[in-house]
Coordinates of C-alpha atoms and ligand atoms in Angstrom, one line a residue:
M76 CA 31.7 -40.6 95.3
S77 CA 29.7 -43.4 93.4
D78 CA 28.5 -42.1 89.9
V79 CA 25.8 -43.7 87.7
F80 CA 28.1 -46.4 86.6
A81 CA 28.9 -47.7 89.9
D82 CA 26.6 -50.7 89.9
L83 CA 27.9 -51.8 86.6
V84 CA 29.8 -54.9 87.9
G85 CA 33.1 -56.1 86.2
Q86 CA 32.6 -54.0 82.9
A87 CA 35.4 -51.6 82.9
E88 CA 35.9 -51.4 79.0
T89 CA 32.1 -50.9 78.5
V90 CA 32.1 -48.2 81.2
A91 CA 35.0 -46.5 79.5
T92 CA 33.4 -46.4 76.1
L93 CA 30.1 -45.1 77.6
R94 CA 31.7 -42.4 79.4
Q95 CA 33.6 -41.2 76.3
A96 CA 30.4 -41.3 74.5
A97 CA 28.5 -39.3 77.0
A98 CA 31.1 -36.8 77.1
A99 CA 31.0 -36.2 73.3
A100 CA 27.1 -36.1 73.5
A101 CA 27.5 -33.1 76.0
R102 CA 29.6 -31.4 73.6
V103 CA 27.1 -32.0 70.9
V104 CA 24.4 -30.5 73.1
A105 CA 26.9 -27.5 73.8
G106 CA 27.0 -26.8 70.1
E107 CA 30.6 -28.1 69.7
Q108 CA 31.9 -30.1 66.9
V109 CA 32.7 -33.7 67.7
A110 CA 34.4 -36.3 65.5
A111 CA 32.2 -38.5 63.3
G112 CA 31.1 -41.5 65.5
A113 CA 32.0 -40.0 68.7
M114 CA 28.3 -40.2 69.7
T115 CA 25.9 -42.9 68.3
H116 CA 22.1 -42.6 68.1
A117 CA 21.4 -46.4 68.5
W118 CA 23.0 -48.7 70.8
I119 CA 22.8 -52.6 71.7
F120 CA 23.6 -53.9 75.0
T121 CA 24.1 -57.7 75.1
G122 CA 25.2 -60.0 77.7
P123 CA 24.1 -63.1 79.7
P124 CA 21.2 -62.7 82.2
G125 CA 22.2 -60.8 85.2
S126 CA 25.3 -59.2 83.6
G127 CA 23.6 -55.8 83.7
R128 CA 22.3 -55.0 80.3
S129 CA 19.4 -52.8 81.5
V130 CA 21.6 -51.3 84.4
A131 CA 24.2 -50.3 81.7
A132 CA 21.4 -48.7 79.4
R133 CA 20.0 -46.7 82.4
A134 CA 23.5 -45.5 83.6
F135 CA 24.2 -44.4 80.0
A136 CA 20.9 -42.7 79.6
A137 CA 21.6 -40.8 83.0
A138 CA 24.9 -39.7 81.7
L139 CA 23.3 -38.2 78.5
E140 CA 20.8 -36.3 80.5
C141 CA 23.5 -35.4 83.4
E142 CA 23.8 -31.6 83.9
R143 CA 27.5 -31.8 84.5
G144 CA 28.9 -32.3 81.2
G145 CA 27.8 -35.9 80.6
A146 CA 29.8 -37.2 83.5
G147 CA 26.9 -39.1 85.0
C148 CA 27.6 -37.6 88.4
G149 CA 24.7 -39.4 90.0
E150 CA 23.7 -36.3 92.1
C151 CA 22.2 -33.7 89.7
H152 CA 18.3 -33.6 88.7
G153 CA 19.1 -35.2 85.1
C154 CA 20.9 -38.4 86.8
H155 CA 18.4 -38.7 89.5
T156 CA 15.2 -38.5 87.5
T157 CA 16.6 -40.9 84.9
L158 CA 17.7 -43.4 87.2
G159 CA 14.4 -43.2 89.0
K160 CA 12.6 -43.5 85.7
T161 CA 10.8 -40.2 85.9
H162 CA 12.6 -38.0 83.5
A163 CA 10.4 -36.3 81.0
D164 CA 12.6 -37.2 78.1
V165 CA 13.5 -40.8 78.8
R166 CA 11.2 -43.6 78.2
F167 CA 11.5 -47.2 79.3
V168 CA 10.0 -50.0 77.5
V169 CA 9.5 -53.1 79.5
P170 CA 7.5 -55.8 77.8
E171 CA 4.5 -56.9 80.1
G172 CA 4.0 -60.1 78.3
L173 CA 5.9 -62.1 75.8
S174 CA 6.3 -59.6 73.0
I175 CA 6.3 -55.9 72.3
G176 CA 3.8 -54.9 69.9
V177 CA 3.7 -52.5 66.9
S178 CA 1.1 -50.1 68.2
E179 CA 3.1 -49.5 71.3
M180 CA 6.3 -49.1 69.2
R181 CA 4.9 -46.8 66.7
A182 CA 3.6 -44.3 69.6
L183 CA 7.0 -44.5 71.2
V184 CA 8.9 -43.7 67.9
L185 CA 6.5 -40.8 67.4
R186 CA 7.1 -39.4 70.7
A187 CA 10.8 -39.9 70.6
A188 CA 10.9 -37.7 67.5
S189 CA 9.8 -34.6 69.2
A190 CA 12.6 -32.1 70.8
P191 CA 13.7 -33.0 74.2
S192 CA 12.0 -30.9 76.8
G193 CA 15.4 -30.8 79.0
G194 CA 17.3 -29.5 76.1
R195 CA 19.5 -32.6 75.9
W196 CA 18.3 -36.0 74.6
Q197 CA 15.1 -37.9 73.9
I198 CA 16.0 -41.4 75.0
V199 CA 14.1 -44.6 74.6
V200 CA 15.3 -47.7 76.6
I201 CA 13.9 -50.9 75.2
E202 CA 14.6 -53.6 77.7
D203 CA 14.2 -57.2 76.3
A204 CA 14.4 -55.9 72.7
D205 CA 14.4 -59.6 71.7
R206 CA 10.8 -59.6 72.6
L207 CA 9.8 -57.2 69.8
T208 CA 7.4 -58.5 67.2
E209 CA 8.5 -58.4 63.7
Q210 CA 6.4 -55.5 62.7
A211 CA 7.4 -53.7 65.9
G212 CA 11.0 -54.2 64.8
N213 CA 10.2 -52.7 61.4
A214 CA 8.6 -49.6 63.0
L215 CA 11.7 -49.2 65.3
L216 CA 14.0 -49.8 62.3
K217 CA 12.6 -46.8 60.3
A218 CA 13.4 -44.7 63.3
I219 CA 17.0 -45.9 63.6
E220 CA 17.6 -45.5 60.0
E221 CA 16.6 -41.8 60.0
P222 CA 17.1 -40.7 63.6
P223 CA 16.0 -37.3 64.7
P224 CA 19.1 -35.2 65.6
R225 CA 18.6 -35.5 69.3
T226 CA 17.0 -39.1 69.7
V227 CA 19.0 -42.0 71.2
F228 CA 17.6 -45.6 71.3
L229 CA 19.1 -48.1 73.7
L230 CA 18.5 -51.8 73.2
C231 CA 19.0 -54.6 75.6
T232 CA 19.1 -58.1 74.2
P233 CA 20.8 -61.5 75.3
S234 CA 22.8 -61.5 72.2
T235 CA 23.1 -60.1 68.6
H236 CA 21.9 -63.5 67.2
P237 CA 19.3 -63.1 64.6
D238 CA 16.9 -64.8 66.8
D239 CA 17.4 -62.0 69.4
I240 CA 17.5 -58.9 67.0
S241 CA 17.1 -58.4 63.4
V242 CA 20.2 -58.1 61.4
T243 CA 19.2 -54.9 59.8
I244 CA 18.7 -53.3 63.2
R245 CA 21.8 -54.9 64.5
S246 CA 23.9 -53.3 61.6
R247 CA 22.5 -49.8 62.5
C248 CA 23.5 -50.0 66.1
R249 CA 26.8 -49.9 68.1
V250 CA 27.1 -53.1 70.2
M251 CA 28.3 -53.0 73.7
A252 CA 28.9 -56.7 74.9
L253 CA 28.9 -57.1 78.6
R254 CA 30.4 -60.3 80.1
Q255 CA 29.4 -62.4 82.9
P256 CA 31.0 -60.5 85.9
P257 CA 33.4 -62.5 87.9
A258 CA 32.2 -63.9 91.3
E259 CA 34.8 -61.7 93.2
A260 CA 33.3 -58.4 91.5
V261 CA 29.8 -59.7 92.3
A262 CA 30.6 -60.3 96.0
E263 CA 32.3 -57.1 96.2
V264 CA 29.2 -55.1 95.1
L265 CA 26.9 -56.8 97.5
V266 CA 29.2 -56.0 100.4
R267 CA 29.6 -52.2 99.4
R268 CA 26.2 -51.3 98.1
D269 CA 23.9 -53.8 100.0
G270 CA 25.8 -54.2 103.2
V271 CA 25.7 -58.2 103.0
A272 CA 28.2 -59.7 105.3
P273 CA 31.5 -60.9 103.2
E274 CA 31.0 -64.6 103.6
V275 CA 27.3 -64.6 102.7
A276 CA 28.3 -62.3 99.7
S277 CA 30.9 -64.8 98.7
W278 CA 28.6 -67.8 98.7
A279 CA 25.7 -65.8 96.9
A280 CA 28.0 -64.5 94.2
A281 CA 29.2 -68.2 93.5
A282 CA 25.8 -69.8 93.7
S283 CA 24.3 -67.2 91.2
Q284 CA 26.9 -67.8 88.5
G285 CA 27.4 -64.2 88.2
H286 CA 23.9 -62.9 88.1
V287 CA 24.0 -59.9 90.2
G288 CA 20.3 -59.6 91.0
R289 CA 20.0 -63.0 91.8
A290 CA 22.9 -62.9 94.0
K291 CA 21.4 -60.1 96.1
R292 CA 18.0 -62.2 96.3
L293 CA 20.0 -65.1 97.5
A294 CA 21.7 -63.1 100.2
N295 CA 18.8 -61.2 101.6
D296 CA 15.6 -63.4 100.9
S297 CA 15.1 -66.8 102.9
E298 CA 12.4 -67.8 100.6
A299 CA 14.6 -67.6 97.5
R300 CA 17.2 -69.6 99.5
G301 CA 14.5 -72.2 100.3
R302 CA 13.5 -72.6 96.6
R303 CA 17.2 -73.1 95.6
D304 CA 17.7 -75.8 98.4
A305 CA 14.7 -77.7 97.1
V306 CA 16.0 -77.5 93.5
L307 CA 19.5 -78.8 94.6
S308 CA 17.7 -81.6 96.5
V309 CA 16.4 -82.9 93.1
P310 CA 19.6 -85.2 92.2
R311 CA 19.5 -87.2 95.4
R312 CA 15.8 -87.7 95.2
L313 CA 15.7 -89.4 91.8
T314 CA 15.6 -92.9 92.9
G315 CA 13.1 -94.4 90.3
V316 CA 10.8 -93.5 87.6
G317 CA 8.0 -92.6 89.9
A318 CA 10.4 -90.3 91.8
C319 CA 11.4 -88.7 88.5
F320 CA 7.7 -87.7 87.8
E321 CA 7.2 -86.5 91.3
A322 CA 10.3 -84.2 91.1
A323 CA 9.3 -82.9 87.7
S324 CA 5.7 -82.1 89.0
A325 CA 7.3 -80.5 92.2
L326 CA 9.6 -78.4 90.2
I327 CA 6.9 -77.0 87.9
K328 CA 4.7 -76.3 90.8
A329 CA 7.3 -74.5 92.7
A330 CA 7.9 -72.2 89.6
E331 CA 4.3 -71.5 89.3
A332 CA 4.0 -70.8 93.0
E333 CA 7.0 -68.4 92.7
A334 CA 5.5 -66.5 89.7
A335 CA 2.0 -66.3 91.2
E336 CA 3.5 -64.9 94.4
Q337 CA 5.5 -62.2 92.6
L338 CA 2.4 -61.1 90.2
V339 CA -0.5 -61.4 92.6
E340 CA -0.1 -57.9 94.2
T341 CA 0.7 -56.3 90.8
D342 CA -2.1 -57.6 89.1
A343 CA -4.8 -56.7 91.8
S344 CA -3.4 -53.0 92.2
E345 CA -3.5 -52.6 88.3
R346 CA -7.1 -53.6 88.0
A347 CA -8.0 -51.6 90.9
S348 CA -6.4 -48.4 89.4
L349 CA -7.9 -49.2 86.0
E350 CA -11.5 -49.6 87.5
Q351 CA -11.0 -46.3 89.6
A352 CA -10.0 -44.7 86.3
L353 CA -12.8 -46.0 84.5
G354 CA -15.3 -44.9 87.2
A355 CA -16.8 -48.4 87.7
G356 CA -20.4 -48.2 88.3
G357 CA -21.2 -44.7 86.6
T358 CA -24.6 -44.1 85.3
G359 CA -26.3 -41.4 83.2
R360 CA -25.8 -40.3 79.6
G361 CA -23.4 -42.2 77.7
A362 CA -22.6 -44.5 80.7
A363 CA -23.7 -47.7 78.6
G364 CA -21.1 -46.8 76.0
A365 CA -18.4 -46.1 78.5
M366 CA -19.2 -49.3 80.2
R367 CA -18.7 -51.1 76.8
G368 CA -15.3 -49.3 76.5
A369 CA -14.4 -50.2 80.1
A370 CA -15.3 -53.9 79.5
G371 CA -12.9 -53.9 76.6
Q372 CA -10.1 -52.3 78.6
L373 CA -10.5 -54.6 81.4
K374 CA -10.3 -57.6 78.9
D375 CA -7.1 -56.0 77.5
L376 CA -5.6 -55.8 80.9
E377 CA -6.6 -59.5 81.7
R378 CA -4.9 -60.6 78.4
R379 CA -1.7 -58.5 79.3
Q380 CA -1.5 -60.2 82.8
K381 CA -2.1 -63.6 81.6
S382 CA 0.8 -63.2 79.0
R383 CA 3.0 -61.7 81.8
A384 CA 2.1 -64.6 84.1
T385 CA 3.3 -67.1 81.5
R386 CA 6.5 -65.4 81.2
S387 CA 7.1 -65.2 84.8
K388 CA 6.5 -69.0 85.2
R389 CA 9.1 -69.7 82.4
D390 CA 11.7 -67.2 84.0
A391 CA 11.2 -69.0 87.5
L392 CA 11.6 -72.4 86.0
D393 CA 14.6 -71.3 84.0
R394 CA 16.2 -70.0 87.2
A395 CA 15.7 -73.5 88.7
L396 CA 17.3 -75.2 85.7
V397 CA 20.3 -72.9 85.9
D398 CA 20.7 -73.8 89.6
L399 CA 20.4 -77.5 88.5
A400 CA 22.7 -77.3 85.7
G401 CA 25.2 -75.7 88.1
F402 CA 25.1 -78.9 90.3
Y403 CA 25.9 -81.1 87.3
R404 CA 28.6 -78.9 86.2
D405 CA 30.2 -79.1 89.7
V406 CA 30.2 -82.9 89.4
L407 CA 32.0 -82.7 86.1
V408 CA 34.6 -80.3 87.0
T409 CA 35.3 -82.4 90.4
N410 CA 35.3 -85.5 88.2
M411 CA 37.8 -83.9 85.7
R412 CA 39.9 -82.4 88.5
A413 CA 39.4 -79.1 86.5
P414 CA 41.2 -75.9 88.1
V415 CA 38.1 -73.9 88.7
G416 CA 35.8 -73.3 91.7
V417 CA 32.4 -75.0 92.2
V418 CA 29.3 -73.1 91.9
H419 CA 27.3 -74.5 94.8
T420 CA 29.9 -74.7 97.5
D421 CA 27.2 -75.5 100.1
V422 CA 26.4 -78.8 98.6
A423 CA 30.0 -79.7 97.4
T424 CA 29.9 -82.9 99.5
Q425 CA 27.0 -84.0 97.4
S426 CA 28.7 -83.3 94.0
E427 CA 32.0 -84.8 95.1
A428 CA 30.0 -87.9 96.1
A429 CA 28.4 -88.0 92.6
A430 CA 31.7 -87.6 91.1
G431 CA 33.0 -90.6 92.7
K432 CA 30.1 -92.6 91.4
W433 CA 29.5 -91.3 87.7
S434 CA 31.8 -91.4 84.9
P435 CA 32.8 -88.0 83.3
E436 CA 30.6 -89.1 80.2
S437 CA 27.7 -89.8 82.6
A438 CA 28.0 -86.5 84.4
L439 CA 28.2 -84.7 81.1
R440 CA 25.0 -86.5 79.8
R441 CA 23.1 -85.2 82.8
L442 CA 24.4 -81.6 82.4
E443 CA 23.4 -81.7 78.8
A444 CA 19.9 -83.0 79.6
V445 CA 19.3 -79.9 81.8
L446 CA 20.7 -77.6 78.9
A447 CA 18.5 -79.4 76.5
C448 CA 15.5 -79.0 78.7
R449 CA 16.0 -75.2 78.9
Q450 CA 16.5 -75.0 75.2
A451 CA 13.0 -77.0 74.6
I452 CA 11.1 -74.8 76.9
D453 CA 12.5 -71.8 75.0
E454 CA 11.3 -73.2 71.9
N455 CA 7.8 -73.6 73.4
V456 CA 7.9 -77.4 74.2
K457 CA 5.3 -78.0 77.0
P458 CA 7.2 -77.6 80.3
E459 CA 5.9 -80.6 81.8
I460 CA 7.1 -82.7 79.0
A461 CA 10.6 -81.3 78.7
V462 CA 11.1 -81.5 82.6
E463 CA 10.0 -85.1 82.8
S464 CA 12.1 -86.2 80.1
M465 CA 15.0 -84.3 81.6
M466 CA 14.5 -86.0 85.0
L467 CA 14.5 -89.5 83.6
T468 CA 18.0 -88.8 82.0
L469 CA 19.2 -87.2 85.3
W470 CA 18.2 -90.6 87.1
R471 CA 19.7 -93.1 84.4
G472 CA 22.7 -91.0 83.5
Ligands
ZN814 ZN1 24.6 -35.9 86.9

């Protein structure tokens, strides 16, 4: 019943285009002639966080490897292994830290140039392609400029802005722009796919502002709900300068705790498996040299883990800021009587009360302070400083 595109919520046009391309790709594999441009070797998937960029790339990769004429049936071996990330011809690049390096990219490009073992396509999926280093981008560009006949590159980035992806790479790719899925579509998929109760699904879909993964977490994970409640209590706690600094410190500590909680298990198991692979504690001929090499590899792992921790912390803080921005947006739309729904229905009494107290200009200044804070952190301003300054504006208005 549900094929590989079923989880792509509210993206009918994109799905139609990808289906056509996958069908054309299957004809190429069968040795038939297809119209020029019917299949493309390099694609960029853009869209706001949670709109399903990587879901779209993975579904398309599965359709390309599908054994039933590129249908993306979701049932054959090609579909299954691609979706499960175990297909021999499909490689997923997920940056561990803040950027994807050049050596990693060169190795990938080299492997992608070999003939597909399954007889269809060699596919490289690069999630967060905006985190490519400049050199890695150049290595990728060479491959995209002269693609091997059966190689496909699928890149995911937030946008095609030059900050996210170089203009030259972008000019060689076909761009699929995903939109923020409407709340009703998100709620529908939570009910159908994840068995969430309809009223919980509607609330979570609105509160997550179209972010499918976040909606699912809010619906199923009481700790995620607790963290959100704490963030939404910030506006009423800002009663003075001291309270602003306290709220800033609490917000950052909560983001750190959330990130640490998510990483502690992965970090430990990565270290354990590396130590096991290196045979820690070995003796005999060559052991000293091997140990020196092992120390280097452990250092390398620690470096990557540290970089990943920084990124996780930023992502957690950003999620909190998006929730907070939603609250001030609700105040503003209530204030202006805009004909749109509120994001945080469960604290609507609070946003209504604030709308009665603040002028639209004052509500807007607060919303802008949250957005400015997100941008400052994105531009590497120290989170403590950005968040404290934001809290002061949220208090004064
Ligand atoms: Zn299939």
